[in-house]
Amino acid sequence: MNGYNFAYLDEPTKRMIRRAILKAVAIPGHQVPFGAREMPLPYGWGTGGIQVTAAILGADDVLKVIDQGADDTTNAVSIRRFFSHVAGVETTTRTRDATVIQTRHRIPETPLTGDQILVYQVPLPEPLAKLEPSRAETKQMHALADYGLMHVKLYEDIARFGHVTISYDYPVMVNGRYLMSPSPIPAFDTLKMNRMPALQLFGAGREKRIYAVPPYTTVRPLDFDDHPFSLTRAPHACALCGATNSYLDEVVTDDRGSRMFVCSDTDYCADRRGEMEGDAS
Amino acid sequence: MTLPLLEAHDLQLQFGSIRALDHVSMALWPGEVLAIVGESGSGKTTLLKVLSGSDKPDAGQVLYRDPELALHDVHAMGAPQLRALHRSDWGFVQQNPRDALRMGVSAGGNVGERLMAQGDRNYGNIRQVALDWLAQVEIDGRRIDDLPRTFSGGMLQRLQIARTLATHPRLVFMDEPTGGLDVSVQAKLLDLIRSLVSRLGLAVILVTHDIAVARLLAGRILVMRRGQVVETGLTDQVLDDPQHPYTQLLVSSVLQA
Amino acid sequence: MAYVAVKGGERAIDAAHDWLARTRRGETAVPEIKTDQIAEQLGRAVDRVMAEGSCYDRDLAALAIKQAQGDLIEAAFLLRAYRTTLPRFASSRPVETSAMLIHRRISAIYKDLPGGQVLGPTYDYTHRLLDFALAADADSAMVPAAVPSSTEADQSPPAVTPRVLDMLQAEGLMGAEPQSDAVPGDITREPMSFPAGRDIRLQALARGDEGFLLALGYSTQRGYGNSHPFVGELRMGDVSIEIEPPELGFAIDIGRITLTECEMVNQFGGSKTEPPQFTRGYGLCFGHGERKAMGMALVDRAMRAEELGEDADAPAQDIEFVLYHSDNIEATGFVEHLKLPHYVDFQSELETIRQIRRRAETKPDTGAGEPQ
Ligand SMILES: [Zn+2]
């Protein structure tokens, strides 16, 4: 695009972001402050993810952008367009074909490979923020691996409800050291992060933090020995492809309580339907 | 021969023109309760802060002897070690329990926090320990899931004590633990503290302006005035036969009251 | 089928953009507003957008206001997003506001003072009566001719108008600000960290939301962090911007900008090491923005509570709270992002709530199983 550098950000800014990314990879789960820039998209709409993507994108990359698991949601469309505009890179909706996947709120159902990078948009990088509002204090807690307070939250849930009620943005321990927010992905996706072959990068623009989970790093959801982490998923099969192992969106079909459940990952669902049609013929 | 658990050597601290600590030395042995008494402004609270590591002295040393008998300079250790010490071997009971408790967390969660901070990951166990401790401080186990804001002042202070003792610290700092409570509640709480301390063999450094509290709880007493230790010795001895005129004044004013 | 309705994001976005463009233009029978009209006749809006957009360019700010249909936060956002792409040629030398070409200068603590009180273009003493003449045909509205008052004509303004607080300081009654040649931090390049120094705090306030600073400043007057403020001085006018290119070795004037500066005088009871004296709250912003500069000065002083050994328990005294929430571009983005789809998170909440309700129905004695 005229008047702008490849992938929008100027090269010194990209270098600054890459340095933050390298540091983040070296200290898995640790939030690295970085000089987040103002982007032409609003804070809270993925500016952190966009800056990370802009910093790592090369001319040969193939970019996929999803929001809520879908390629066709408005914000995903808007970000994908932004990069085809300012970087001219090839874009795709197929998980398998992408080299860089920027996501908001989901991890694709199709397992990722070592050749891929998953970039998460993060609204609130500090997993302790809801329990301790002061960043000066949470910084201390991370430095000292002082995470008793997070367990107190889980304890309170079990005492009140009989089980942990955190259903998304479920706190995880990375590499046995740092407590990390996995971004608001459903708890259902949490286990996919563990020992994932792909590099996982997290960008929080407004809060100006980058963090990372390098390939094959252990990521464990926080739990108790006698109340282990468990998955919640709507007890249905996808109405379109019949999948019973994917995360489902609930779609209200009329005002009398009718609803259907379909895969939240549109590429996965379409892929399966293609396969099933293939099987039928 | 047992060695002191905590020693302070020649502590000095100046605030502007005021000498808050003027060449203060002391020692505390395992299982011993030491009261630091004096009027407000005498330096007793400052001494507690310096002994517990939260304020740094201008000069002098505070040494802590761990269970393996190794000595640690409290003000030379880094923040992580000091914090770890405060969560394991040490405990702190504040005058206002609201400063120590998490008011938005249930009684059980408050008692369990230190266990979880030390790595206990068994919910059933944490809950059992919390129930045991609530019983020890005479709080009905049925209140375990209630928030502290539904508790009375005396209950809050007992809950703070349960929270502090749940991980079996060796040394507990107490800052006017019965201050702000009415007299009948005070008496009951003092009884409870006395029985817990003797049963658990705790070492306690207790700051109080109240001679009666010192007499009831402490084996030894240290009288402070204008940043200096003016008299120290066995509690009964010092209070029955005070040597320093200031101690005499303190004792007589409490008799009059 | 129903599911198809949530698809089609691409077309929806295009259509929305078209509709927006039509709404922005409005009724085409009405002449389109020109950016120079905005710059000239909506000057206060331009000033606010420059201040919160932290970019001094009247033409760009006017364009942003036009593009944003007068939504000033949206306009500031447009300006910021443009600003961030600009290369940095140099940093200016500190501006010297005592050498300001004064348009307005008042002090609430002295009746008269060197340099005089200059009322300037202010709404302060206008009666807030709608002027229906302005609604009539623009050309017919009466504009008074610029006749300089006799006093202004007689005495040309002095080259230097001394700052009121400097006079107090010379008398030893005003706490001195520490002098430093250290390069100040830059919140547009480095993430904030805490404790945050005054350089960082003032930067954040200077681009902070006017409404937020106004409300926080107001709260300090109403007892949430009492600081007993007086307007020591409020001045607005033009200052020179100078840069010192390393290859030249001396400073050159690259132009003038309008600034508003406010210095609040606040009581201070003294401490163990310092005698009682006054302390300063400082506010400075681009353009003519008195409300902004005053709110900023109140909040700056409030945030010094801890440094001055005062209790710091009011919202305006909580540095982290103020700095993390003063930026309206960050705030509007995060608040408005709630409009983005959250069906994945909501779905997991739905499942969790259903699960809890199922448990409650099957086993009335839920949770920990303790008797109530
Ligand atoms: Zn499906």
mmCIF file of N, CA, C and O in Angstrom, chain A residues 65-92:
data_model
loop_
_atom_site.group_PDB
_atom_site.id
_atom_site.type_symbol
_atom_site.label_atom_id
_atom_site.label_comp_id
_atom_site.label_asym_id
_atom_site.label_seq_id
_atom_site.Cartn_x
_atom_site.Cartn_y
_atom_site.Cartn_z
ATOM 1 N N VAL A 65 -6.811 -15.780 9.374
ATOM 2 C CA VAL A 65 -7.273 -15.020 10.533
ATOM 3 C C VAL A 65 -8.635 -15.556 10.951
ATOM 4 O O VAL A 65 -9.542 -15.669 10.121
ATOM 5 N N ILE A 66 -8.760 -15.897 12.236
ATOM 6 C CA ILE A 66 -10.062 -16.371 12.715
ATOM 7 C C ILE A 66 -10.485 -15.587 13.957
ATOM 8 O O ILE A 66 -9.660 -15.071 14.702
ATOM 9 N N ASP A 67 -11.780 -15.487 14.115
ATOM 10 C CA ASP A 67 -12.361 -14.872 15.303
ATOM 11 C C ASP A 67 -13.508 -15.778 15.705
ATOM 12 O O ASP A 67 -14.350 -16.121 14.879
ATOM 13 N N GLN A 68 -13.542 -16.216 16.945
ATOM 14 C CA GLN A 68 -14.534 -17.186 17.413
ATOM 15 C C GLN A 68 -14.441 -18.481 16.598
ATOM 16 O O GLN A 68 -15.412 -19.198 16.458
ATOM 17 N N GLY A 69 -13.270 -18.778 16.052
ATOM 18 C CA GLY A 69 -13.089 -20.011 15.286
ATOM 19 C C GLY A 69 -13.423 -19.856 13.827
ATOM 20 O O GLY A 69 -13.089 -20.719 13.010
ATOM 21 N N ALA A 70 -14.073 -18.731 13.449
ATOM 22 C CA ALA A 70 -14.567 -18.604 12.077
ATOM 23 C C ALA A 70 -13.735 -17.603 11.283
ATOM 24 O O ALA A 70 -13.265 -16.605 11.820
ATOM 25 N N ASP A 71 -13.576 -17.900 9.980
ATOM 26 C CA ASP A 71 -12.828 -17.004 9.100
ATOM 27 C C ASP A 71 -13.700 -15.852 8.622
ATOM 28 O O ASP A 71 -13.195 -14.869 8.095
ATOM 29 N N ASP A 72 -14.990 -16.028 8.758
ATOM 30 C CA ASP A 72 -15.910 -15.098 8.110
ATOM 31 C C ASP A 72 -16.561 -14.120 9.087
ATOM 32 O O ASP A 72 -17.426 -13.348 8.705
ATOM 33 N N THR A 73 -16.152 -14.121 10.349
ATOM 34 C CA THR A 73 -16.701 -13.115 11.260
ATOM 35 C C THR A 73 -16.090 -11.755 10.914
ATOM 36 O O THR A 73 -14.971 -11.673 10.413
ATOM 37 N N THR A 74 -16.841 -10.686 11.194
ATOM 38 C CA THR A 74 -16.453 -9.371 10.666
ATOM 39 C C THR A 74 -15.045 -8.941 11.076
ATOM 40 O O THR A 74 -14.291 -8.417 10.258
ATOM 41 N N ASN A 75 -14.679 -9.189 12.316
ATOM 42 C CA ASN A 75 -13.355 -8.732 12.743
ATOM 43 C C ASN A 75 -12.247 -9.537 12.064
ATOM 44 O O ASN A 75 -11.198 -8.995 11.715
ATOM 45 N N ALA A 76 -12.482 -10.834 11.852
ATOM 46 C CA ALA A 76 -11.500 -11.652 11.141
ATOM 47 C C ALA A 76 -11.349 -11.131 9.715
ATOM 48 O O ALA A 76 -10.233 -10.983 9.197
ATOM 49 N N VAL A 77 -12.468 -10.838 9.084
ATOM 50 C CA VAL A 77 -12.429 -10.304 7.721
ATOM 51 C C VAL A 77 -11.638 -9.005 7.694
ATOM 52 O O VAL A 77 -10.759 -8.796 6.842
ATOM 53 N N SER A 78 -11.910 -8.155 8.669
ATOM 54 C CA SER A 78 -11.282 -6.842 8.698
ATOM 55 C C SER A 78 -9.767 -6.957 8.853
ATOM 56 O O SER A 78 -8.998 -6.278 8.164
ATOM 57 N N ILE A 79 -9.310 -7.839 9.727
ATOM 58 C CA ILE A 79 -7.863 -7.982 9.948
ATOM 59 C C ILE A 79 -7.204 -8.658 8.742
ATOM 60 O O ILE A 79 -6.123 -8.264 8.310
ATOM 61 N N ARG A 80 -7.883 -9.653 8.183
ATOM 62 C CA ARG A 80 -7.318 -10.331 6.998
ATOM 63 C C ARG A 80 -7.155 -9.317 5.867
ATOM 64 O O ARG A 80 -6.139 -9.256 5.201
ATOM 65 N N ARG A 81 -8.168 -8.500 5.679
ATOM 66 C CA ARG A 81 -8.092 -7.473 4.641
ATOM 67 C C ARG A 81 -6.964 -6.498 4.903
ATOM 68 O O ARG A 81 -6.288 -6.062 3.986
ATOM 69 N N PHE A 82 -6.800 -6.141 6.169
ATOM 70 C CA PHE A 82 -5.748 -5.198 6.526
ATOM 71 C C PHE A 82 -4.405 -5.732 6.045
ATOM 72 O O PHE A 82 -3.634 -5.018 5.402
ATOM 73 N N PHE A 83 -4.129 -7.002 6.299
ATOM 74 C CA PHE A 83 -2.823 -7.536 5.909
ATOM 75 C C PHE A 83 -2.717 -7.779 4.408
ATOM 76 O O PHE A 83 -1.638 -7.626 3.842
ATOM 77 N N SER A 84 -3.800 -8.159 3.748
ATOM 78 C CA SER A 84 -3.637 -8.303 2.303
ATOM 79 C C SER A 84 -3.436 -6.926 1.681
ATOM 80 O O SER A 84 -2.733 -6.775 0.688
ATOM 81 N N HIS A 85 -3.977 -5.907 2.335
ATOM 82 C CA HIS A 85 -3.806 -4.525 1.916
ATOM 83 C C HIS A 85 -2.378 -4.034 2.125
ATOM 84 O O HIS A 85 -1.743 -3.539 1.204
ATOM 85 N N VAL A 86 -1.875 -4.156 3.362
ATOM 86 C CA VAL A 86 -0.586 -3.525 3.695
ATOM 87 C C VAL A 86 0.608 -4.447 3.481
ATOM 88 O O VAL A 86 1.742 -3.974 3.464
ATOM 89 N N ALA A 87 0.383 -5.765 3.356
ATOM 90 C CA ALA A 87 1.516 -6.672 3.151
ATOM 91 C C ALA A 87 1.392 -7.418 1.831
ATOM 92 O O ALA A 87 2.366 -7.977 1.335
ATOM 93 N N GLY A 88 0.214 -7.463 1.290
ATOM 94 C CA GLY A 88 0.012 -8.176 0.035
ATOM 95 C C GLY A 88 0.293 -9.667 0.133
ATOM 96 O O GLY A 88 0.584 -10.311 -0.871
ATOM 97 N N VAL A 89 0.233 -10.227 1.352
ATOM 98 C CA VAL A 89 0.512 -11.664 1.467
ATOM 99 C C VAL A 89 -0.705 -12.468 1.047
ATOM 100 O O VAL A 89 -1.836 -11.975 1.038
ATOM 101 N N GLU A 90 -0.436 -13.725 0.725
ATOM 102 C CA GLU A 90 -1.513 -14.632 0.383
ATOM 103 C C GLU A 90 -2.297 -14.942 1.659
ATOM 104 O O GLU A 90 -1.719 -15.103 2.725
ATOM 105 N N THR A 91 -3.609 -15.008 1.542
ATOM 106 C CA THR A 91 -4.417 -15.391 2.703
ATOM 107 C C THR A 91 -5.183 -16.666 2.378
ATOM 108 O O THR A 91 -5.361 -17.015 1.204
ATOM 109 N N THR A 92 -5.583 -17.338 3.430
ATOM 110 C CA THR A 92 -6.314 -18.580 3.239
ATOM 111 C C THR A 92 -7.295 -18.747 4.385
ATOM 112 O O THR A 92 -7.157 -18.105 5.430
#
